[in-house]
PDB file of C-alpha atoms in Angstrom:
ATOM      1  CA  UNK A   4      98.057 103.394  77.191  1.00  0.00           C
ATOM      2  CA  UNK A   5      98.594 101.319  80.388  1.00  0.00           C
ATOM      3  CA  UNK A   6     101.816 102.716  81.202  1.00  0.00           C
ATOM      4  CA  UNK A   7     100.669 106.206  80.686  1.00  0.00           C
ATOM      5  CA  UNK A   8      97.871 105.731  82.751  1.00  0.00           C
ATOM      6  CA  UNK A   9      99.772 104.490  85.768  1.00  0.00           C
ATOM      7  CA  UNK A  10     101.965 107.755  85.322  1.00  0.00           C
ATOM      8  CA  UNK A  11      98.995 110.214  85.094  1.00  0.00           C
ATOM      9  CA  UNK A  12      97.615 112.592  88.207  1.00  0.00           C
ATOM     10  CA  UNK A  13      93.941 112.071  86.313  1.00  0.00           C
ATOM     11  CA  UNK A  14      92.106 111.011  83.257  1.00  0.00           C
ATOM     12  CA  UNK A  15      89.436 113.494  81.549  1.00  0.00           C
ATOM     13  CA  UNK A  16      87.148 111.797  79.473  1.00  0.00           C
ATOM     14  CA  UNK A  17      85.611 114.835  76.333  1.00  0.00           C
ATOM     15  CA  UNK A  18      84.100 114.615  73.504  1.00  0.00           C
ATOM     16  CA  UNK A  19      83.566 117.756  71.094  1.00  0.00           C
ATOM     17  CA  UNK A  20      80.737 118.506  68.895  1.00  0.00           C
ATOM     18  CA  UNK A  21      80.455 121.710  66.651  1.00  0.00           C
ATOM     19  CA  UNK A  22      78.232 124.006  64.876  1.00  0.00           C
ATOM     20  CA  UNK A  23      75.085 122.160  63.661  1.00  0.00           C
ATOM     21  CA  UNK A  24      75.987 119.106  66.538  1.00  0.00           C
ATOM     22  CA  UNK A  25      75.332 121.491  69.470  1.00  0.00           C
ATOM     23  CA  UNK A  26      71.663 122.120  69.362  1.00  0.00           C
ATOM     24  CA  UNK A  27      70.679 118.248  68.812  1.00  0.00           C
ATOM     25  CA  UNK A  28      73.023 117.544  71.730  1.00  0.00           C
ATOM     26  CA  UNK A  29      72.052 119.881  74.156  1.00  0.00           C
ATOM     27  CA  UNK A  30      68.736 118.734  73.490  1.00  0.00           C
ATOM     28  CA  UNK A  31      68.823 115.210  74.047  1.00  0.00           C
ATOM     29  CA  UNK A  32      70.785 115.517  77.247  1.00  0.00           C
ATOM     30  CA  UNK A  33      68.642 118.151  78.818  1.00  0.00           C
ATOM     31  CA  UNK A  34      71.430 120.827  78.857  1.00  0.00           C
ATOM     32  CA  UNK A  35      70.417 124.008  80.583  1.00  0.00           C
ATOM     33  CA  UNK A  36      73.258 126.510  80.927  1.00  0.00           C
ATOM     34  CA  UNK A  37      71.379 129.224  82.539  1.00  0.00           C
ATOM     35  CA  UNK A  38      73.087 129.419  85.484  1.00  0.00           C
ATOM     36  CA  UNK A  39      76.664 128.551  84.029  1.00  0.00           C
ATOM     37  CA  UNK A  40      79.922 130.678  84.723  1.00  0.00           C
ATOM     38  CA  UNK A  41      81.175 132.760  81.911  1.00  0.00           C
ATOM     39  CA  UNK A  42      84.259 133.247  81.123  1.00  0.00           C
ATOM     40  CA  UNK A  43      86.289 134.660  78.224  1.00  0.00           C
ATOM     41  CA  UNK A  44      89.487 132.763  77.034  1.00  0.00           C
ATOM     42  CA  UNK A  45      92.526 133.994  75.231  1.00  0.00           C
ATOM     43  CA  UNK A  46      95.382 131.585  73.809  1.00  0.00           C
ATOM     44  CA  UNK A  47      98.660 133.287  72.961  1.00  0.00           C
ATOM     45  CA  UNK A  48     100.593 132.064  69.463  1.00  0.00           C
ATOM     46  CA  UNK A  49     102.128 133.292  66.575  1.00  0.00           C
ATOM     47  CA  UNK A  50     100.490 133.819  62.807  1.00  0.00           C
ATOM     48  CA  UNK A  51     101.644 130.204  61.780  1.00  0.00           C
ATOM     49  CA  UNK A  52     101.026 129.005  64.895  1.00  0.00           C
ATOM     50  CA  UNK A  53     104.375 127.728  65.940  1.00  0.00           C
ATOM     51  CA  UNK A  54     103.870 126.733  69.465  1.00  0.00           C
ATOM     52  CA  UNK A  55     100.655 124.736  68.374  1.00  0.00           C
ATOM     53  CA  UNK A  56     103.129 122.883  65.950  1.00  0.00           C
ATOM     54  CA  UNK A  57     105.693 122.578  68.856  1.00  0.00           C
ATOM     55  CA  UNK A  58     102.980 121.144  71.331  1.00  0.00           C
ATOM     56  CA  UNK A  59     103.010 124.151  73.687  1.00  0.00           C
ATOM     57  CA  UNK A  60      99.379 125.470  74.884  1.00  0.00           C
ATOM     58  CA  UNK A  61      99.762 129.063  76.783  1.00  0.00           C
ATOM     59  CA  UNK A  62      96.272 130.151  77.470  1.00  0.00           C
ATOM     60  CA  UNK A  63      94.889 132.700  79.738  1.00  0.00           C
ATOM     61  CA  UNK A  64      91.057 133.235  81.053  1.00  0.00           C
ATOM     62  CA  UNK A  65      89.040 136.059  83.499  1.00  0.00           C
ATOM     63  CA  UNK A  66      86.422 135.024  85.082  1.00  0.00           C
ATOM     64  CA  UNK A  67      83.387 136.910  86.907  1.00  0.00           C
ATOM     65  CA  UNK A  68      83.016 135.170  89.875  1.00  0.00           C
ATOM     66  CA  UNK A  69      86.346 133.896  90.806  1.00  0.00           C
ATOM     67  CA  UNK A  70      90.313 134.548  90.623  1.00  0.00           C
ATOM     68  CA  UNK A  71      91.379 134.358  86.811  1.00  0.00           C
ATOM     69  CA  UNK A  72      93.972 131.536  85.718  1.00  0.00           C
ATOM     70  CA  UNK A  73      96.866 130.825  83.358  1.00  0.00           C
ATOM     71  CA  UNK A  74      98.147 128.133  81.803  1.00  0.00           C
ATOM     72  CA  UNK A  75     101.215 126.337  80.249  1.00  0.00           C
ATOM     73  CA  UNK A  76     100.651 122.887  78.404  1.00  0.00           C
ATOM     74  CA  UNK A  77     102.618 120.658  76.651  1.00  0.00           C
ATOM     75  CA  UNK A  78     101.332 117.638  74.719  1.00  0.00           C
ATOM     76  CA  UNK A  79     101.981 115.223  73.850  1.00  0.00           C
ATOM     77  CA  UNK A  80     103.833 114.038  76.652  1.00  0.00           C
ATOM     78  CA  UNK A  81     106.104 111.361  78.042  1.00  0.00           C
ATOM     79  CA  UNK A  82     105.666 111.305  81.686  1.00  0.00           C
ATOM     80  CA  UNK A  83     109.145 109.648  82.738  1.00  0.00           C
ATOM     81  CA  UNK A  84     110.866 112.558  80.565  1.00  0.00           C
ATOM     82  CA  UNK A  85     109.689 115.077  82.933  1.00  0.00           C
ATOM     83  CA  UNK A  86     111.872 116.397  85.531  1.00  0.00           C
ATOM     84  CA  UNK A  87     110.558 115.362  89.356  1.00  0.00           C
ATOM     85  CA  UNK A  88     111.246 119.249  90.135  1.00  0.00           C
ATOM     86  CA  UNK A  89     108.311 119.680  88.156  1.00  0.00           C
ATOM     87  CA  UNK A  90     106.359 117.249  89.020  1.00  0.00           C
ATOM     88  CA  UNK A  91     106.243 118.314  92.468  1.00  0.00           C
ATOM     89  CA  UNK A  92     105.292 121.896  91.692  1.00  0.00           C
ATOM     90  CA  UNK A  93     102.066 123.276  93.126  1.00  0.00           C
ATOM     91  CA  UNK A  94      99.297 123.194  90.160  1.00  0.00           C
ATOM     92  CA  UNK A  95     101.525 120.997  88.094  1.00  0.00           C
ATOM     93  CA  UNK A  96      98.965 118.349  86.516  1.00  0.00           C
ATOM     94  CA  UNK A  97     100.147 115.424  83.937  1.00  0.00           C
ATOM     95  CA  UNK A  98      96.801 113.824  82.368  1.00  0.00           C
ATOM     96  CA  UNK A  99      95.200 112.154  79.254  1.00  0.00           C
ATOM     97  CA  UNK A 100      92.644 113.382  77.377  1.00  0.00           C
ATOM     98  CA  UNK A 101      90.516 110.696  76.261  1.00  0.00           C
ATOM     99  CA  UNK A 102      88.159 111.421  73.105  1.00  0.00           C
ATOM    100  CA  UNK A 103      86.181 109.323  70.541  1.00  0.00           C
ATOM    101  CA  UNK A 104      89.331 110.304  68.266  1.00  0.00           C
ATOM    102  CA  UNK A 105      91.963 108.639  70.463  1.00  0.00           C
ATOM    103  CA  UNK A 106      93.866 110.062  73.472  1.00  0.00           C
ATOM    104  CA  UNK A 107      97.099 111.928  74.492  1.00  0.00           C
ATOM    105  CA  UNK A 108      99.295 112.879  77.726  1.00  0.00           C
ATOM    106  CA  UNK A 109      99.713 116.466  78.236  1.00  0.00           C
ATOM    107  CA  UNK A 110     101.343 118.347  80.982  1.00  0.00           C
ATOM    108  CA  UNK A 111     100.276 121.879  83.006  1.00  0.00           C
ATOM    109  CA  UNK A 112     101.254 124.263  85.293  1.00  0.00           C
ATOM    110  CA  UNK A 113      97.996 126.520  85.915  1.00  0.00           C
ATOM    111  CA  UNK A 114      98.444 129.434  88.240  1.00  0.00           C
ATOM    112  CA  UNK A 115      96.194 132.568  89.147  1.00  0.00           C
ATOM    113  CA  UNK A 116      98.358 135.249  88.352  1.00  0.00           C
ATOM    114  CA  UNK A 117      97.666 138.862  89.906  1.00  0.00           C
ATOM    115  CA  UNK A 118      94.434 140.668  89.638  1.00  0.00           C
ATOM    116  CA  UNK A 119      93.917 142.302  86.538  1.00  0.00           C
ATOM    117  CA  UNK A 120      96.820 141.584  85.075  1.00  0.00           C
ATOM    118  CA  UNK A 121      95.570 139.311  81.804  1.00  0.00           C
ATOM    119  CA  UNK A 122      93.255 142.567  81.057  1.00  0.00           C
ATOM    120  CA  UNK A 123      96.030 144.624  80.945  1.00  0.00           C
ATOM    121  CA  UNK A 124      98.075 142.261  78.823  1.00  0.00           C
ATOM    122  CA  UNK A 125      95.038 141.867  76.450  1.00  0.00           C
ATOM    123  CA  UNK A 126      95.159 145.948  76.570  1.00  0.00           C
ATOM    124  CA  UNK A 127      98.793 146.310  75.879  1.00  0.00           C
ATOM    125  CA  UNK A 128      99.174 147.904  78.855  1.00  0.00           C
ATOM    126  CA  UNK A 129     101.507 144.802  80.591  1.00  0.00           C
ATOM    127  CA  UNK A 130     103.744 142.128  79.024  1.00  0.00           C
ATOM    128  CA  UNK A 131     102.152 139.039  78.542  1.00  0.00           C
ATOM    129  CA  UNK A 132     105.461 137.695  80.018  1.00  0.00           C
ATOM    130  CA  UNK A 133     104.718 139.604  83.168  1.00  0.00           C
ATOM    131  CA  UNK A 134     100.777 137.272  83.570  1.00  0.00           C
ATOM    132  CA  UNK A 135     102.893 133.938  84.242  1.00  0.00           C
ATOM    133  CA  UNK A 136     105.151 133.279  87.099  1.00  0.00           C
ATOM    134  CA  UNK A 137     108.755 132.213  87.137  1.00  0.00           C
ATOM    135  CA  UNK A 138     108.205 128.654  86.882  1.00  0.00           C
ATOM    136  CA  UNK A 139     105.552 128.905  84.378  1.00  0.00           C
ATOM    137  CA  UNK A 140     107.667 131.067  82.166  1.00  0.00           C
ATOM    138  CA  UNK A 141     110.761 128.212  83.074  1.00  0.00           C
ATOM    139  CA  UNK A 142     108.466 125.622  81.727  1.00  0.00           C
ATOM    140  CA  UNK A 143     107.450 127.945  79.154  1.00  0.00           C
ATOM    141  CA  UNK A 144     111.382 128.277  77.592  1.00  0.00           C
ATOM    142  CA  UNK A 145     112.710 124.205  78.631  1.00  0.00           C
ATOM    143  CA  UNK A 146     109.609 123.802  75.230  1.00  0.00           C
ATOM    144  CA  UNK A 147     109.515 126.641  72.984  1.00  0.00           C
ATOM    145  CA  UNK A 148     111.133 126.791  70.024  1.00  0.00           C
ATOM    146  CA  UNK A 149     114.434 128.450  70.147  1.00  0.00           C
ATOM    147  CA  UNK A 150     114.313 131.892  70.515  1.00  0.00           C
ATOM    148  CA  UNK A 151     110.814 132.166  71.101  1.00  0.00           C
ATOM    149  CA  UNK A 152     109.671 134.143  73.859  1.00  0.00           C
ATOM    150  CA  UNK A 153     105.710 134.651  75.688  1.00  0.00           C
ATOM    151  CA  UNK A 154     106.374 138.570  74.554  1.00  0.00           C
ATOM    152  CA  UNK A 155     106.871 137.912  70.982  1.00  0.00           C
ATOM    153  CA  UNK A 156     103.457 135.767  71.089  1.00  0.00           C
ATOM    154  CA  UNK A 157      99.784 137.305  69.947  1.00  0.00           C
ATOM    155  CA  UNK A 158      96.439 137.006  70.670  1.00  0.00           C
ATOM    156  CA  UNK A 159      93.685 134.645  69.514  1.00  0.00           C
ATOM    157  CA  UNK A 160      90.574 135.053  70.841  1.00  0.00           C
ATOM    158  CA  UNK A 161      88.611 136.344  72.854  1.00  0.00           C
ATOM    159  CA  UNK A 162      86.302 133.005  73.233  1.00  0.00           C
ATOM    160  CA  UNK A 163      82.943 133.683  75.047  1.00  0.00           C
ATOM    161  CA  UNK A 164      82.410 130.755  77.344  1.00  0.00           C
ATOM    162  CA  UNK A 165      79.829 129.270  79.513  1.00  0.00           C
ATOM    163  CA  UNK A 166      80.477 125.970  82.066  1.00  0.00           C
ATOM    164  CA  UNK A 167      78.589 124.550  84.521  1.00  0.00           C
ATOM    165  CA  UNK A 168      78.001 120.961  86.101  1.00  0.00           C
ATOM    166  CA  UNK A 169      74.974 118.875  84.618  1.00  0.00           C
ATOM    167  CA  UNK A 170      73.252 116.345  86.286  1.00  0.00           C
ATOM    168  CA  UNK A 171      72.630 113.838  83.214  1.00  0.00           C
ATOM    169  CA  UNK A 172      69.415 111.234  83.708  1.00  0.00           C
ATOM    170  CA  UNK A 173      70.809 107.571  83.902  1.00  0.00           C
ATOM    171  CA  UNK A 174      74.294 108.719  85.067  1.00  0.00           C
ATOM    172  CA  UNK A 175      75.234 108.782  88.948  1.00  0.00           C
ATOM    173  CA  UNK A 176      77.764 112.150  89.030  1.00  0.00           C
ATOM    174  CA  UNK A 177      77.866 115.291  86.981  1.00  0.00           C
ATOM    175  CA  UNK A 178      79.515 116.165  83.618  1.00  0.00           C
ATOM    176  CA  UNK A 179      81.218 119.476  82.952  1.00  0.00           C
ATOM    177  CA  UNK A 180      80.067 120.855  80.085  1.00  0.00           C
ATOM    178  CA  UNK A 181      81.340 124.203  77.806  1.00  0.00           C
ATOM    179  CA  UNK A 182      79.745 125.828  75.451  1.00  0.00           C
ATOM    180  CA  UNK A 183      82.171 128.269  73.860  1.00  0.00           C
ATOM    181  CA  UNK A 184      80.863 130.809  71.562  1.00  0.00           C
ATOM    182  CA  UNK A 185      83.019 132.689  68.366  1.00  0.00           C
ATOM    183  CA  UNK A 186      82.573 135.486  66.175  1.00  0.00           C
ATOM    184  CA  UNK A 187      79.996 134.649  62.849  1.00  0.00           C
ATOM    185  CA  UNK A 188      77.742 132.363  65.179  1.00  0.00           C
ATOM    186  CA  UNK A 189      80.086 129.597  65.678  1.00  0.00           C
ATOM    187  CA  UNK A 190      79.576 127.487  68.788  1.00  0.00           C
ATOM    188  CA  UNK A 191      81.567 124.508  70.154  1.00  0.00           C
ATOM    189  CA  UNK A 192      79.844 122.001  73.076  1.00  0.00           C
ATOM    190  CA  UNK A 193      82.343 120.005  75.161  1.00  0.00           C
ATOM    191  CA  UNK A 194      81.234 117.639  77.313  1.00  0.00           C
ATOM    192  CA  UNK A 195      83.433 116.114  79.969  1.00  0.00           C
ATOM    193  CA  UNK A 196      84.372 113.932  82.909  1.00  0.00           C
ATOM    194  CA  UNK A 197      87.949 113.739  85.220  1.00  0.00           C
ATOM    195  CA  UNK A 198      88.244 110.826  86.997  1.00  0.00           C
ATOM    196  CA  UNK A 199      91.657 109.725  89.246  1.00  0.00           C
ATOM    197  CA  UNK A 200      93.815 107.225  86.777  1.00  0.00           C
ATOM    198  CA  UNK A 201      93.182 104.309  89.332  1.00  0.00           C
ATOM    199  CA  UNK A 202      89.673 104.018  87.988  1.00  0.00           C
ATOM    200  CA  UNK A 203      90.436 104.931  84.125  1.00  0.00           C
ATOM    201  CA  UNK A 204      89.661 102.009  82.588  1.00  0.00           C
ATOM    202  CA  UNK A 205      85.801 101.435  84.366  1.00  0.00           C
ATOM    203  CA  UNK A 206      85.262 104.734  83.807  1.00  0.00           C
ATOM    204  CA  UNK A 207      86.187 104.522  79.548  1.00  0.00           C
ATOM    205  CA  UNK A 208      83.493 101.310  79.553  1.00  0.00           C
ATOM    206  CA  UNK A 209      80.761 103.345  80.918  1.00  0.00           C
ATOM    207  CA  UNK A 210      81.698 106.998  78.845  1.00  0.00           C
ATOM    208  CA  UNK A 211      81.362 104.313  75.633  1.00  0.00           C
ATOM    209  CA  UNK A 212      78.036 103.471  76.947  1.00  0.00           C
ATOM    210  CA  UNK A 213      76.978 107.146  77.601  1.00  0.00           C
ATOM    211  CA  UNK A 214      77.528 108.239  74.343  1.00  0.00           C
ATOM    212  CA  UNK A 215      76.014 105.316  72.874  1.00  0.00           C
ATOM    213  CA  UNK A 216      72.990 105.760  74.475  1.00  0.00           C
ATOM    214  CA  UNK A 217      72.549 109.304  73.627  1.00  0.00           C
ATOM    215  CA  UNK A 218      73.274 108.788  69.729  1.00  0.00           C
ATOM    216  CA  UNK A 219      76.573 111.450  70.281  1.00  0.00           C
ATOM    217  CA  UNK A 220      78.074 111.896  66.873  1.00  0.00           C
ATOM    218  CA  UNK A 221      81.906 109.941  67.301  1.00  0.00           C
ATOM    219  CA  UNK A 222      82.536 109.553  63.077  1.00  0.00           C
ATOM    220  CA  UNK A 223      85.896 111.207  62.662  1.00  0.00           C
ATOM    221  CA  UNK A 224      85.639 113.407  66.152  1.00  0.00           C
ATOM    222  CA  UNK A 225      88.583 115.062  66.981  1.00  0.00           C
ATOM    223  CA  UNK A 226      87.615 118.260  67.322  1.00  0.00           C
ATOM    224  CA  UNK A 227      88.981 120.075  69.931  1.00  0.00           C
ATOM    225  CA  UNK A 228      88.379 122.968  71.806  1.00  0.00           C
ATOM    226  CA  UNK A 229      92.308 124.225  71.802  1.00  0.00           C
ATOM    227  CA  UNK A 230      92.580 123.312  67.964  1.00  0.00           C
ATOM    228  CA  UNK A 231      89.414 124.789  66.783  1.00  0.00           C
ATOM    229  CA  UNK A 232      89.726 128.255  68.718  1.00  0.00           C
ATOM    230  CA  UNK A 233      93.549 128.535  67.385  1.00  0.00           C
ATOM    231  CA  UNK A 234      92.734 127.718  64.014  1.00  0.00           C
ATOM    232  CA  UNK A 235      89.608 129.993  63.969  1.00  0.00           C
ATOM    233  CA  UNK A 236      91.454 133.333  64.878  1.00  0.00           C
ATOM    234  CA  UNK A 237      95.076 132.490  63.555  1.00  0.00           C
ATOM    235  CA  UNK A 238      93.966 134.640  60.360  1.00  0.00           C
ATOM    236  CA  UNK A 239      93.632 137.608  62.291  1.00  0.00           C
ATOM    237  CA  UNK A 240      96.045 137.683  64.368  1.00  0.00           C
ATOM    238  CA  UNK A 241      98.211 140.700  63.667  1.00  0.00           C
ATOM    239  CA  UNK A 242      94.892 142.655  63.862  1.00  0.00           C
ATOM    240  CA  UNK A 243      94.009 141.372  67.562  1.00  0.00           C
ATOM    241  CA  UNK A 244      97.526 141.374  68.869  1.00  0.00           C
ATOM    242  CA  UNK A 245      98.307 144.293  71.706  1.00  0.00           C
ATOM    243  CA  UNK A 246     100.468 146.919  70.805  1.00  0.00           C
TER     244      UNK A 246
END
């Protein structure tokens, strides 16, 4: 993990609790979310999921209040593998996800793609292809599986979402937290924190403490949010894919 470390842009620190965790949680931690930003969140796939098994994340979201975004990730990752062309690309982001479960490297390239357009795609009224730019859609086809393209992918979701910033007693800076809500009642609480890779390791000893402290269940946690949502709405997919 030291190498990787010293090759990542950041380190996010999560942990993941579902269903019957969430209430207890947001409880002990004072979580108030009235004021959070929604958002809805779509991931794109096939029925068995191929690009999950392949390591590729594509993921779109609108938001309310602010531009929406798009995503490609790939994890696990080696960081030396990737090309420096891509590693100097605006919004390109290599970072480990650190969780009670273990951790992994995963690469992005997140851009805001134009106004409008992920409704449309979500309407079948524009080609999901058409949502990412060039170089996400590059990165996109250097990882998919052969002959796999964004426009032969459907849709899972959509996710309700909520995230805000929470001031936590005993901790000196805010966590992010998400509270992502599915159909039949289903909820999902992440709580996280990103911290610069140079200060990793202090910051691991104190997230230990945290959740500690605040009796967070850790027993065979690896929930996570990308998993759960894809797995969730995989079984429906032909029904909620555009036309």
């Amino acid at each position: 993990m030291p190498s990787l470390v010293d090759a990542a842009d950041s380190v996010e620190l999560k942990i993941c609790l579902i269903d019957g965790q969430v209430g207890p949680a947001v409880a002990a931690l004072g979580i108030d979310l009235r004021k959070a930003r929604p958002q809805q969140v779509f991931y794109l796939d096939t029925p068995d999921l191929t690009l999950h098994q392949a390591g590729l994340i594509v993921r779109a979201r609108q938001f309310h209040d602010r531009k929406d975004d798009s995503v490609i990730k790939l994890r696990p990752v080696t960081p030396d593998r990737l090309s420096a062309d891509l590693r100097h690309l605006t919004g390109f982001k290599v970072e480990i996800d650190v969780t009670p479960g273990g951790f992994v490297c995963s690469a992005s390239l997140k851009r805001r793609p134009q106004e409008g357009a992920i409704a449309q795609a979500v309407g079948g009224t524009r080609r999901w292809s058409r949502v990412f730019t060039t170089e996400q859609r590059r990165f996109f086809d250097e990882y998919a599986p052969d002959g796999l393209t964004l426009d032969d992918l459907g849709v899972l979701g959509l996710v309700l979402a909520l995230r805000d910033r929470q001031r936590i007693p005993g901790l000196p800076h805010p966590l992010v937290v998400d509270l992502w809500s599915y159909p039949g009642g289903r909820r999902l609480l992440e709580i996280s924190r990103r911290v610069p890779s140079a200060k990793a390791f202090a910051a691991m000893a104190e997230w230990r403490t945290f959740i500690t402290k605040h009796h967070l269940p850790t027993d065979g946690n690896d929930v996570t949010k990308t998993a759960t949502t894809l797995q969730l709405f995989a079984h429906g997919l032909t029904e909620l894919s555009p036309r």
